[in-house]
Short mmCIF file of C-alpha atoms in Angstrom, two decimals:
data_model
loop_
_atom_site.label_atom_id
_atom_site.label_comp_id
_atom_site.label_asym_id
_atom_site.label_seq_id
_atom_site.Cartn_x
_atom_site.Cartn_y
_atom_site.Cartn_z
CA MET V 1 87.85 60.12 0.14
CA THR V 2 85.71 58.92 -2.77
CA PRO V 3 81.93 59.50 -2.99
CA GLN V 4 81.44 55.73 -2.65
CA GLY V 5 83.52 55.63 0.56
CA ALA V 6 81.63 58.63 1.94
CA ALA V 7 78.31 56.89 1.26
CA VAL V 8 79.44 53.82 3.20
CA LEU V 9 80.57 55.87 6.21
CA LEU V 10 77.30 57.81 6.27
CA GLU V 11 75.13 54.72 6.49
CA ASP V 12 73.24 54.78 9.78
CA ARG V 13 75.17 51.97 11.50
CA ALA V 14 78.63 53.22 10.47
CA ARG V 15 77.76 56.79 11.35
CA VAL V 16 76.56 55.87 14.85
CA ILE V 17 79.75 53.87 15.48
CA LEU V 18 81.92 56.83 14.44
CA ILE V 19 80.05 59.13 16.81
CA GLN V 20 80.24 56.66 19.72
CA THR V 21 84.03 56.29 19.36
CA ALA V 22 84.61 60.03 18.92
CA SER V 23 85.46 60.60 22.61
CA GLN V 24 88.37 58.15 22.46
CA ASN V 25 89.40 58.56 18.82
CA LYS V 26 89.54 62.03 17.27
CA THR V 27 90.20 60.53 13.82
CA ALA V 28 86.58 59.33 13.81
CA LEU V 29 85.41 62.96 13.90
CA ASP V 30 87.67 63.85 11.00
CA CYS V 31 86.32 60.94 8.95
CA LEU V 32 82.75 61.96 9.75
CA HIS V 33 83.33 65.54 8.63
CA ARG V 34 85.10 64.54 5.42
CA ALA V 35 82.38 62.06 4.51
CA PHE V 36 79.66 64.72 4.82
CA ALA V 37 81.78 67.26 2.93
CA VAL V 38 82.30 64.85 0.01
CA LYS V 39 78.64 63.83 -0.03
CA ALA V 40 77.46 67.46 0.08
CA VAL V 41 79.32 68.16 -3.18
CA ASP V 42 77.23 65.54 -4.99
CA SER V 43 73.93 66.05 -3.23
CA GLN V 44 71.96 68.63 -1.25
CA SER V 45 68.96 66.35 -0.75
CA ALA V 46 66.52 66.40 2.14
CA ALA V 47 67.84 62.98 3.18
CA LEU V 48 71.38 64.35 3.54
CA LEU V 49 70.13 67.33 5.54
CA SER V 50 68.15 65.01 7.82
CA SER V 51 71.25 62.87 8.31
CA LEU V 52 73.26 66.00 9.16
CA HIS V 53 70.79 67.07 11.84
CA ASP V 54 70.67 63.57 13.30
CA THR V 55 74.47 63.49 13.43
CA MET V 56 74.62 66.89 15.13
CA SER V 57 72.07 65.78 17.71
CA ARG V 58 74.09 62.64 18.53
CA LEU V 59 77.40 64.50 18.44
CA VAL V 60 76.22 67.10 20.97
CA GLU V 61 75.54 64.29 23.44
CA THR V 62 79.21 63.26 23.34
CA PHE V 63 80.56 66.73 24.18
CA ASN V 64 80.19 66.25 27.92
CA HIS V 65 82.32 63.10 27.87
CA ALA V 66 85.29 64.74 26.12
CA SER V 67 88.19 66.01 28.24
CA ASP V 68 89.29 68.16 25.29
CA PRO V 69 86.21 69.36 23.36
CA SER V 70 88.24 71.22 20.71
CA ALA V 71 88.04 68.31 18.23
CA HIS V 72 84.28 68.05 18.78
CA PHE V 73 83.89 71.81 18.26
CA SER V 74 85.94 71.59 15.07
CA CYS V 75 83.87 68.73 13.67
CA ALA V 76 80.60 70.45 14.58
CA HIS V 77 81.86 73.64 12.94
CA GLY V 78 82.58 71.78 9.72
CA LEU V 79 79.15 70.14 9.72
CA ILE V 80 77.34 73.43 10.41
CA THR V 81 78.91 75.05 7.34
CA LEU V 82 77.21 72.38 5.20
CA ILE V 83 73.71 73.31 6.43
CA PRO V 84 71.85 75.84 4.22
CA LYS V 85 71.37 79.19 5.93
CA GLU V 86 68.09 79.58 7.86
CA LEU V 87 66.01 77.46 5.48
CA GLN V 88 63.90 75.92 8.22
CA ASP V 89 62.94 76.23 11.87
CA PRO V 90 65.81 75.90 14.37
CA PRO V 91 66.63 72.25 15.12
CA SER V 92 66.10 70.76 18.57
CA TRP V 93 69.84 70.41 19.25
CA LEU V 94 70.47 74.15 18.93
CA GLY V 95 69.63 74.82 22.59
CA ASP V 96 71.91 72.02 23.78
CA ILE V 97 74.89 73.23 21.80
CA ALA V 98 74.28 76.81 22.98
CA ARG V 99 74.45 75.58 26.60
CA ILE V 100 77.71 73.73 25.90
CA LEU V 101 79.24 76.84 24.34
CA ARG V 102 78.22 78.98 27.31
CA ASP V 103 79.61 76.40 29.74
CA SER V 104 82.94 76.43 27.90
CA ALA V 105 83.46 80.01 29.14
CA ALA V 106 83.64 78.77 32.73
CA THR V 107 85.31 75.36 32.33
CA HIS V 108 88.90 74.27 31.72
CA SER V 109 90.20 71.87 29.08
CA GLU V 110 93.47 70.16 28.20
CA ASP V 111 94.21 72.71 25.47
CA PRO V 112 92.37 75.92 26.47
CA GLU V 113 93.76 78.08 23.64
CA ARG V 114 92.67 75.69 20.88
CA THR V 115 89.36 75.02 22.61
CA ARG V 116 88.65 78.76 22.79
CA GLU V 117 89.54 79.16 19.11
CA GLU V 118 87.36 76.25 17.94
CA CYS V 119 84.55 77.44 20.21
CA THR V 120 84.71 80.85 18.51
CA PHE V 121 84.61 79.34 15.01
CA LEU V 122 81.68 77.08 15.90
CA THR V 123 79.73 79.96 17.44
CA VAL V 124 80.13 82.25 14.45
CA ALA V 125 79.14 79.40 12.09
CA LEU V 126 75.91 78.97 14.09
CA VAL V 127 75.29 82.74 14.08
CA ARG V 128 75.70 82.84 10.30
CA THR V 129 73.51 79.78 9.71
CA TYR V 130 70.73 80.68 12.16
CA PRO V 131 70.98 84.51 12.46
CA LEU V 132 67.36 84.94 13.54
CA HIS V 133 67.34 82.29 16.26
CA PHE V 134 70.75 81.36 17.60
CA PRO V 135 71.88 84.71 19.17
CA SER V 136 68.84 84.83 21.45
CA ILE V 137 69.20 81.13 22.32
CA LEU V 138 72.88 81.63 23.15
CA PHE V 139 72.71 84.87 25.14
CA ASP V 140 69.24 84.76 26.74
CA SER V 141 70.14 82.52 29.67
CA GLN V 142 70.02 82.79 33.45
CA ASP V 143 72.84 80.27 34.01
CA ARG V 144 75.50 81.87 36.20
CA ALA V 145 79.10 81.34 37.25
CA GLY V 146 81.72 83.29 39.15
CA ALA V 147 84.97 83.09 41.06
CA GLU V 148 84.89 82.19 44.74
CA GLY V 149 83.86 85.16 46.86
CA GLN V 150 82.42 87.06 43.88
CA LYS V 151 78.84 87.55 42.83
CA PRO V 152 78.01 85.05 40.04
CA LYS V 153 77.39 86.58 36.62
CA PRO V 154 75.47 85.17 33.64
CA LEU V 155 77.43 82.68 31.58
CA SER V 156 76.36 84.50 28.44
CA TRP V 157 78.12 87.61 29.78
CA HIS V 158 81.26 85.56 30.48
CA PHE V 159 81.07 84.20 26.93
CA ALA V 160 80.90 87.67 25.37
CA GLN V 161 83.55 88.96 27.78
CA LEU V 162 86.00 86.29 26.62
CA ARG V 163 85.59 87.49 23.02
CA VAL V 164 86.34 91.08 24.15
CA ILE V 165 89.42 89.99 26.12
CA ASP V 166 90.70 87.90 23.22
CA ILE V 167 90.38 90.79 20.76
CA ARG V 168 92.00 93.36 23.06
CA ALA V 169 94.86 91.01 23.91
CA THR V 170 95.54 90.19 20.26
CA LEU V 171 94.79 93.38 18.35
CA SER V 172 97.68 95.43 19.73
CA SER V 173 100.26 92.84 18.61
CA MET V 174 98.78 92.09 15.16
CA CYS V 175 101.52 94.00 13.32
CA ASP V 176 104.18 91.81 14.94
CA LYS V 177 102.48 88.59 13.82
CA THR V 178 102.21 89.20 10.08
CA ALA V 179 105.03 86.77 9.33
CA ALA V 180 103.87 84.13 11.83
CA PRO V 181 102.52 80.84 10.40
CA ALA V 182 99.33 81.19 12.46
CA TYR V 183 98.65 84.79 11.30
CA GLN V 184 95.71 83.85 9.04
CA SER V 185 94.16 81.75 11.78
CA VAL V 186 94.43 84.70 14.19
CA LEU V 187 92.76 86.98 11.64
CA ASN V 188 89.92 84.49 11.18
CA ARG V 189 89.45 84.19 14.94
CA LEU V 190 89.32 87.96 15.44
CA THR V 191 86.86 88.33 12.57
CA ALA V 192 84.64 85.66 14.14
CA SER V 193 84.87 87.34 17.56
CA TYR V 194 83.76 90.70 16.12
CA GLU V 195 80.81 89.01 14.39
CA ILE V 196 79.80 87.32 17.64
CA LEU V 197 79.92 90.65 19.48
CA SER V 198 77.78 92.24 16.76
CA ALA V 199 75.21 89.49 17.31
CA PHE V 200 75.47 90.10 21.07
CA ILE V 201 74.83 93.83 20.64
CA ALA V 202 71.86 93.12 18.36
CA PHE V 203 70.51 90.80 21.06
CA LEU V 204 70.85 93.56 23.69
CA VAL V 205 69.04 96.04 21.44
CA GLN V 206 66.25 93.53 20.88
CA LYS V 207 65.90 92.82 24.61
CA SER V 208 66.06 96.49 25.66
CA SER V 209 62.34 96.81 24.90
CA THR V 210 61.53 93.96 27.32
CA ALA V 211 64.04 92.88 29.96
CA VAL V 212 67.80 92.49 29.55
CA PRO V 213 68.94 89.35 31.46
CA PHE V 214 71.78 91.28 33.16
CA SER V 215 71.91 93.28 36.36
CA PHE V 216 72.74 96.99 36.35
CA ASP V 217 76.34 96.51 37.53
CA VAL V 218 76.97 93.94 34.78
CA ILE V 219 75.63 96.35 32.16
CA LEU V 220 77.92 99.14 33.44
CA GLN V 221 80.94 96.85 33.27
CA LEU V 222 79.91 95.74 29.80
CA ARG V 223 79.67 99.35 28.58
CA ASP V 224 83.11 100.12 29.98
CA GLU V 225 84.71 97.08 28.32
CA MET V 226 82.98 97.68 25.00
CA SER V 227 83.98 101.37 24.99
CA LYS V 228 87.63 100.40 25.46
CA LEU V 229 87.34 97.81 22.70
CA CYS V 230 85.78 100.32 20.30
CA SER V 231 88.54 102.86 21.02
CA GLU V 232 91.26 100.30 20.36
CA THR V 233 89.46 99.11 17.22
CA MET V 234 89.33 102.66 15.81
CA ASP V 235 93.05 103.09 16.58
CA PHE V 236 93.73 99.84 14.75
CA LEU V 237 91.70 100.92 11.70
CA CYS V 238 93.42 104.29 11.59
CA GLY V 239 96.89 102.75 11.90
CA ARG V 240 96.19 100.08 9.33
CA TYR V 241 94.80 102.59 6.83
CA ASP V 242 97.78 104.93 7.29
CA GLY V 243 100.10 101.97 6.69
CA ALA V 244 98.24 100.93 3.53
CA LEU V 245 98.23 104.51 2.23
CA ASN V 246 101.93 104.89 2.95
CA THR V 247 102.62 101.67 1.02
CA GLU V 248 100.73 102.99 -1.99
CA MET V 249 102.61 106.29 -1.95
CA ASN V 250 106.11 104.90 -1.47
CA ASN V 251 106.00 101.61 -3.42
CA PRO V 252 106.89 102.18 -7.10
CA ASP V 253 104.80 99.22 -8.25
CA PHE V 254 101.60 100.53 -6.70
CA ALA V 255 102.36 104.11 -7.73
CA LEU V 256 102.75 102.83 -11.31
CA LYS V 257 99.47 100.93 -11.09
CA LYS V 258 97.62 104.06 -9.92
CA SER V 259 99.08 106.15 -12.75
CA LYS V 260 96.73 106.77 -15.66
CA ALA V 261 99.50 107.51 -18.13
CA SER V 262 99.53 105.28 -21.20
CA GLY V 263 102.49 103.52 -22.72
CA ARG V 264 104.11 102.84 -19.35
CA PRO V 265 105.67 99.41 -18.69
CA SER V 266 103.46 96.92 -16.86
CA SER V 267 104.00 96.08 -13.20
CA ARG V 268 104.06 92.84 -11.25
CA SER V 269 101.34 94.27 -9.01
CA ASP V 270 98.87 94.94 -11.85
CA SER V 271 96.85 91.87 -10.83
CA MET V 272 97.05 92.75 -7.13
CA PRO V 273 94.58 95.08 -5.40
CA LEU V 274 95.88 98.33 -3.97
CA PRO V 275 96.64 98.10 -0.22
CA THR V 276 93.77 100.46 0.67
CA THR V 277 91.38 98.47 -1.53
CA ALA V 278 92.53 95.19 0.02
CA MET V 279 92.02 96.67 3.48
CA ALA V 280 88.48 97.87 2.73
CA ASN V 281 87.51 94.39 1.49
CA HIS V 282 89.19 92.43 4.28
CA PRO V 283 86.68 90.39 6.35
CA LEU V 284 88.25 91.63 9.61
CA VAL V 285 87.76 95.28 8.67
CA VAL V 286 84.18 94.62 7.55
CA ALA V 287 83.42 92.90 10.88
CA GLN V 288 85.07 95.73 12.84
CA ILE V 289 83.10 98.47 11.08
CA ARG V 290 79.82 96.63 11.63
CA MET V 291 80.50 96.11 15.32
CA LEU V 292 81.43 99.80 15.74
CA ALA V 293 78.24 100.89 13.98
CA PHE V 294 76.03 98.68 16.16
CA TRP V 295 77.66 99.76 19.42
CA LEU V 296 77.76 103.50 18.61
CA GLU V 297 74.06 103.37 17.82
CA GLU V 298 73.34 101.42 21.01
CA ASP V 299 75.55 103.59 23.25
CA SER V 300 74.66 106.92 21.64
CA SER V 301 75.24 108.79 24.92
CA SER V 302 79.01 108.22 24.81
CA VAL V 303 80.44 111.57 23.67
CA LYS V 304 84.00 110.24 23.92
CA LEU V 305 83.38 107.40 21.45
CA ARG V 306 81.62 109.70 18.98
CA ASP V 307 84.54 112.14 19.20
CA GLU V 308 86.93 109.30 18.41
CA ALA V 309 84.75 108.18 15.51
CA GLY V 310 84.80 111.73 14.17
CA SER V 311 88.59 111.74 14.30
CA ILE V 312 88.73 108.86 11.77
CA MET V 313 86.19 110.45 9.42
CA ASP V 314 88.75 110.46 6.60
CA VAL V 315 89.30 106.71 6.98
CA LEU V 316 85.56 106.00 7.09
CA LEU V 317 84.84 107.98 3.93
CA LYS V 318 87.73 106.38 2.04
CA LEU V 319 86.44 102.92 3.01
CA TYR V 320 82.93 104.02 1.99
CA ASN V 321 84.20 104.81 -1.50
CA THR V 322 86.00 101.48 -1.83
CA ASN V 323 83.61 98.80 -0.54
CA GLY V 324 79.85 98.95 -1.09
CA GLU V 325 79.28 96.36 1.65
CA LEU V 326 80.61 98.85 4.21
CA ARG V 327 78.35 101.74 3.24
CA PRO V 328 75.32 101.04 5.49
CA PRO V 329 77.36 100.60 8.72
CA ILE V 330 79.60 103.58 7.87
CA LEU V 331 76.50 105.72 7.36
CA MET V 332 75.35 104.65 10.83
CA ILE V 333 78.70 105.77 12.31
CA VAL V 334 78.77 109.08 10.41
CA GLU V 335 75.23 109.91 11.54
CA GLN V 336 76.31 109.45 15.17
CA THR V 337 79.28 111.79 14.73
CA LEU V 338 77.22 114.72 13.43
CA GLY V 339 76.02 115.47 16.95
CA ILE V 340 79.49 116.20 18.35
CA LYS V 341 80.81 119.75 18.57
CA ASN V 342 82.71 119.80 15.27
CA GLY V 343 81.05 116.79 13.65
CA VAL V 344 79.62 118.64 10.64
CA ASP V 345 82.94 120.45 10.06
CA LEU V 346 84.84 117.13 10.08
CA PHE V 347 82.32 115.67 7.67
CA CYS V 348 82.57 118.56 5.20
CA HIS V 349 86.34 118.97 5.58
CA ASN V 350 86.82 115.35 4.43
CA ASN V 351 84.56 115.81 1.37
CA GLY V 352 81.76 113.88 3.03
CA TRP V 353 79.08 115.89 1.24
CA GLU V 354 80.52 115.16 -2.21
CA VAL V 355 80.99 111.45 -1.45
CA LEU V 356 77.44 110.89 -0.17
CA MET V 357 75.71 113.15 -2.70
CA ARG V 358 77.38 111.36 -5.61
CA ASP V 359 76.38 108.01 -4.14
CA LEU V 360 72.80 109.21 -3.64
CA GLU V 361 72.57 110.43 -7.24
CA ALA V 362 74.05 107.19 -8.55
CA THR V 363 71.63 105.13 -6.43
CA LEU V 364 68.54 107.06 -7.52
CA PHE V 365 69.20 107.90 -11.16
CA ALA V 366 71.63 105.29 -12.47
CA PRO V 367 70.43 103.08 -15.35
CA PRO V 368 70.59 99.28 -14.86
CA SER V 369 74.04 99.00 -16.49
CA TYR V 370 75.46 101.97 -14.63
CA SER V 371 78.10 101.20 -12.00
CA ALA V 372 77.02 103.14 -8.93
CA ALA V 373 80.42 104.50 -7.97
CA PRO V 374 80.13 107.44 -5.57
CA SER V 375 83.12 109.14 -7.15
CA SER V 376 81.45 109.53 -10.54
CA SER V 377 80.72 113.15 -11.39
CA SER V 378 78.63 112.53 -14.51
CA SER V 379 74.84 112.58 -14.43
CA PRO V 380 73.64 109.19 -15.66
CA PRO V 381 70.40 108.78 -17.61
CA GLU V 382 67.29 108.82 -15.46
CA ARG V 383 65.33 105.65 -14.95
CA VAL V 384 62.02 104.38 -13.69
CA LEU V 385 62.75 104.75 -9.99
CA GLU V 386 59.96 102.94 -8.24
CA GLU V 387 60.38 99.78 -10.31
CA ARG V 388 64.19 99.63 -10.29
CA LEU V 389 65.07 100.54 -6.70
CA ASP V 390 65.11 97.60 -4.32
CA ASP V 391 64.60 97.85 -0.57
CA ASP V 392 68.33 97.92 0.19
CA ALA V 393 68.91 100.85 -2.19
CA ILE V 394 66.00 102.79 -0.72
CA ALA V 395 67.21 102.10 2.83
CA ARG V 396 70.69 103.42 1.99
CA ALA V 397 69.20 106.48 0.28
CA MET V 398 67.19 107.15 3.45
CA GLN V 399 70.38 106.90 5.52
CA ILE V 400 72.18 109.36 3.24
CA VAL V 401 69.33 111.89 3.33
CA ALA V 402 69.21 111.64 7.14
CA ILE V 403 72.85 112.82 7.12
CA LEU V 404 72.77 115.39 4.30
CA GLY V 405 69.64 117.17 5.59
CA PRO V 406 71.12 118.30 8.94
CA VAL V 407 74.44 119.15 7.24
CA ALA V 408 72.69 121.36 4.67
CA ASN V 409 70.62 123.01 7.39
CA ASP V 410 73.74 123.70 9.45
CA GLY V 411 75.50 125.28 6.47
CA LEU V 412 72.44 127.38 5.64
CA VAL V 413 71.78 128.70 9.13
CA GLY V 414 75.46 129.11 9.99
CA GLY V 415 76.17 130.87 6.70
CA THR V 416 79.05 128.50 5.90
CA SER V 417 77.56 126.98 2.74
CA TYR V 418 74.72 128.10 0.47
CA ALA V 419 75.42 125.48 -2.18
CA GLN V 420 74.55 122.38 -0.15
CA TRP V 421 70.92 123.19 0.56
CA LEU V 422 70.36 124.18 -3.08
CA GLU V 423 71.93 120.93 -4.31
CA LEU V 424 69.73 118.84 -2.03
CA VAL V 425 66.55 120.73 -2.95
CA THR V 426 67.40 120.49 -6.66
CA LEU V 427 67.83 116.72 -6.25
CA ALA V 428 64.40 116.55 -4.61
CA VAL V 429 62.81 118.43 -7.50
CA ARG V 430 64.62 116.18 -9.96
CA LEU V 431 63.32 113.15 -8.06
CA HIS V 432 59.76 114.52 -8.30
CA ASP V 433 60.03 115.46 -11.99
CA CYS V 434 61.74 112.18 -12.95
CA ASP V 435 59.10 110.09 -11.20
CA GLY V 436 56.32 112.14 -12.77
CA LYS V 437 57.77 111.75 -16.28
CA ASP V 438 58.27 108.02 -15.81
CA LYS V 439 54.69 107.54 -14.67
CA GLY V 440 53.44 109.64 -17.60
CA LYS V 441 55.42 107.56 -20.07
CA ALA V 442 54.21 104.33 -18.50
CA LYS V 443 50.61 105.52 -18.65
CA THR V 444 50.95 106.52 -22.31
CA LYS V 445 52.48 103.18 -23.24
CA LYS V 446 49.74 101.34 -21.37
CA THR V 447 47.03 103.30 -23.23
CA GLU V 448 48.68 102.65 -26.61
CA ALA V 449 48.97 98.93 -25.88
CA LYS V 450 45.34 98.73 -24.85
CA THR V 451 44.23 100.50 -28.04
CA LYS V 452 46.26 98.16 -30.24
CA THR V 453 45.01 95.02 -28.51
CA ASP V 454 41.40 96.21 -28.72
CA VAL V 455 41.79 96.45 -32.49
CA LYS V 456 43.47 93.05 -32.77
CA GLY V 457 40.83 91.28 -30.71
CA LYS V 458 42.47 88.00 -29.79
CA GLY V 459 45.76 89.80 -29.25
CA LYS V 460 44.23 91.50 -26.26
CA ALA V 461 44.14 88.33 -24.18
CA LYS V 462 47.73 87.53 -25.06
CA THR V 463 48.88 91.04 -24.10
CA GLU V 464 47.05 90.86 -20.79
CA ASP V 465 48.56 87.43 -20.09
CA LYS V 466 52.07 88.75 -20.72
CA THR V 467 51.47 91.77 -18.52
CA LYS V 468 50.12 89.55 -15.77
CA GLY V 469 53.15 87.27 -16.07
CA LYS V 470 55.54 90.16 -15.63
CA THR V 471 53.64 91.37 -12.62
CA ASP V 472 53.63 87.92 -11.05
CA ASP V 473 57.38 87.55 -11.58
CA LYS V 474 58.08 90.54 -9.37
CA GLY V 475 55.89 89.16 -6.63
CA THR V 476 55.00 90.92 -3.42
CA GLY V 477 58.43 92.56 -3.18
CA LYS V 478 57.35 95.21 -5.68
CA ALA V 479 54.46 96.31 -3.49
CA LYS V 480 56.74 96.58 -0.49
CA GLY V 481 59.38 98.38 -2.56
CA GLY V 482 56.79 100.85 -3.86
CA GLU V 483 55.62 101.57 -0.33
CA ALA V 484 59.19 102.15 0.86
CA PHE V 485 59.89 104.40 -2.13
CA ARG V 486 56.79 106.47 -1.43
CA HIS V 487 57.90 106.97 2.17
CA PHE V 488 61.38 107.95 0.96
CA LYS V 489 59.87 110.59 -1.35
CA GLN V 490 57.83 111.98 1.52
CA VAL V 491 60.94 112.39 3.67
CA VAL V 492 63.00 113.99 0.89
CA MET V 493 60.27 116.37 -0.21
CA SER V 494 59.43 117.47 3.33
CA GLN V 495 63.10 118.14 4.06
CA ALA V 496 63.53 120.02 0.78
CA VAL V 497 60.53 122.26 1.44
CA GLU V 498 61.86 123.27 4.87
CA LEU V 499 65.32 124.04 3.47
CA ALA V 500 63.96 126.05 0.54
CA ARG V 501 61.57 128.04 2.71
CA LYS V 502 64.28 128.77 5.25
CA ALA V 503 66.62 129.93 2.49
CA LYS V 504 63.96 132.25 1.10
CA GLU V 505 63.27 133.70 4.54
CA LEU V 506 66.98 134.32 5.09
CA GLY V 507 67.23 135.93 1.65
CA VAL V 508 70.41 134.08 0.79
CA GLY V 509 72.00 134.42 -2.61
CA GLY V 510 70.64 137.85 -3.48
CA GLY V 511 69.46 137.40 -7.09
CA MET V 512 68.53 133.77 -6.38
CA ASP V 513 65.16 134.75 -4.89
CA GLU V 514 63.30 133.81 -8.06
CA VAL V 515 65.01 130.39 -8.20
CA VAL V 516 64.34 129.77 -4.52
CA GLY V 517 60.71 130.74 -4.90
CA ARG V 518 60.27 128.35 -7.82
CA LEU V 519 61.86 125.52 -5.86
CA VAL V 520 59.54 126.18 -2.93
CA ASP V 521 56.47 126.11 -5.16
CA VAL V 522 57.46 122.97 -7.06
CA THR V 523 58.59 121.07 -3.99
CA ALA V 524 55.62 122.15 -1.88
CA GLU V 525 53.32 120.94 -4.66
CA ALA V 526 55.09 117.57 -4.61
CA VAL V 527 54.73 117.31 -0.85
CA GLU V 528 51.05 118.20 -1.01
CA SER V 529 50.47 115.55 -3.67
CA LEU V 530 52.10 112.97 -1.40
CA GLY V 531 49.82 113.91 1.49
CA VAL V 532 52.51 115.33 3.75
CA SER V 533 51.50 118.09 6.13
#
């Protein structure tokens, strides 16, 4: 379709006719979607966005008249992907389409399998486009349905339950479908279902402080179903990782690619990612890890699930090393496993301390051009921390410290490791000294600049204007980042002081008393300067 043809089809009169005939002619929906897709390439104007919203509003009205809504869901899904993510308030049609999606969980269609698939894709597109509004609109409903003779349950529960059933019914047979033509479509559907469940869990967490729109028996059934899903998901991850690792070890091409020897002949797979790397970056695996992290944090009382999560600690830490996007949710899972009987032992046995400590050092002290790979053992040049660390980096550093602190304390008290607490305290002192040096350098430079501009006279105004410009460029985010960094320092220093004092009281390390005493004094001074009791 040419841009000129798309423009003709998107004129008000032609567009309305296409929508009106959509119930009888599915080709009209395809033409409508293609016209918007072509037009969106050339323009992202406010007029096009307004036309999109008007089309969605009219299209939603035709859903009820369609015996097979799958084509309508597919068209709506395509149109939603053209809307910029959360750039404005939720449109008026969002509530109507949420009701239609909920109703689809309790109604039958001519092609139920395709309708369920298109419904899933449309829902996840809405969740991605309106993450702050759509989950609550979709799931916070009192509409109910149920089989004859059974107590009606909320439609939103039925909707989430269908996603759980679909995943559990499909996941176990995924290995048998790799050669099937529809394999990629199945993967996309499962990924979407996991994302929808993550949004559902986030909704439950948000509503837990007020009133969850489900009865107690529904919540119990939900916990049982989600626990089974999480167990099967962890089995799937473990099996898939073992398979990827086995491929790397036994396939000569991948073994050759991993070899660091020079002068070896090139391989066909040189441009292909390693199987374990491909797995860690697969959208399905990313969605699975996020859903597991959200549910384990929500259902923290489930000892069985945390035990199972601890049993795949090796897989989690390997994925952590491979994909930076997975690090925050994996940290959430690891933190939940530390409370089980042998959680700390599993963490240390799988080199968890080394992996997280290297990542923490790289996050805090890496220069701008430094690639923050957790596996790096070199100490990169120090940098101006408060100005270079963004909120995401500080949040991840907080997550890591929340894990390493209890592990170091356990090793210190249990007598299993004296090196961990010293490494963490040394990092805290380095953090304090580095920040102090950076501030001193900044202050000196500022004084020198002021002196020079005072002498130059007119140059002073120019220097101040440049300084102001730089400050304005960073905006309010810098103030927030500085506040978050200050809080992070308070947490690290407080934890370091307690570890160092406990080590000194225990008299560990014999001749290390002088070192321990110095660490206590330096770190305690840092904590006092930060106003921590």
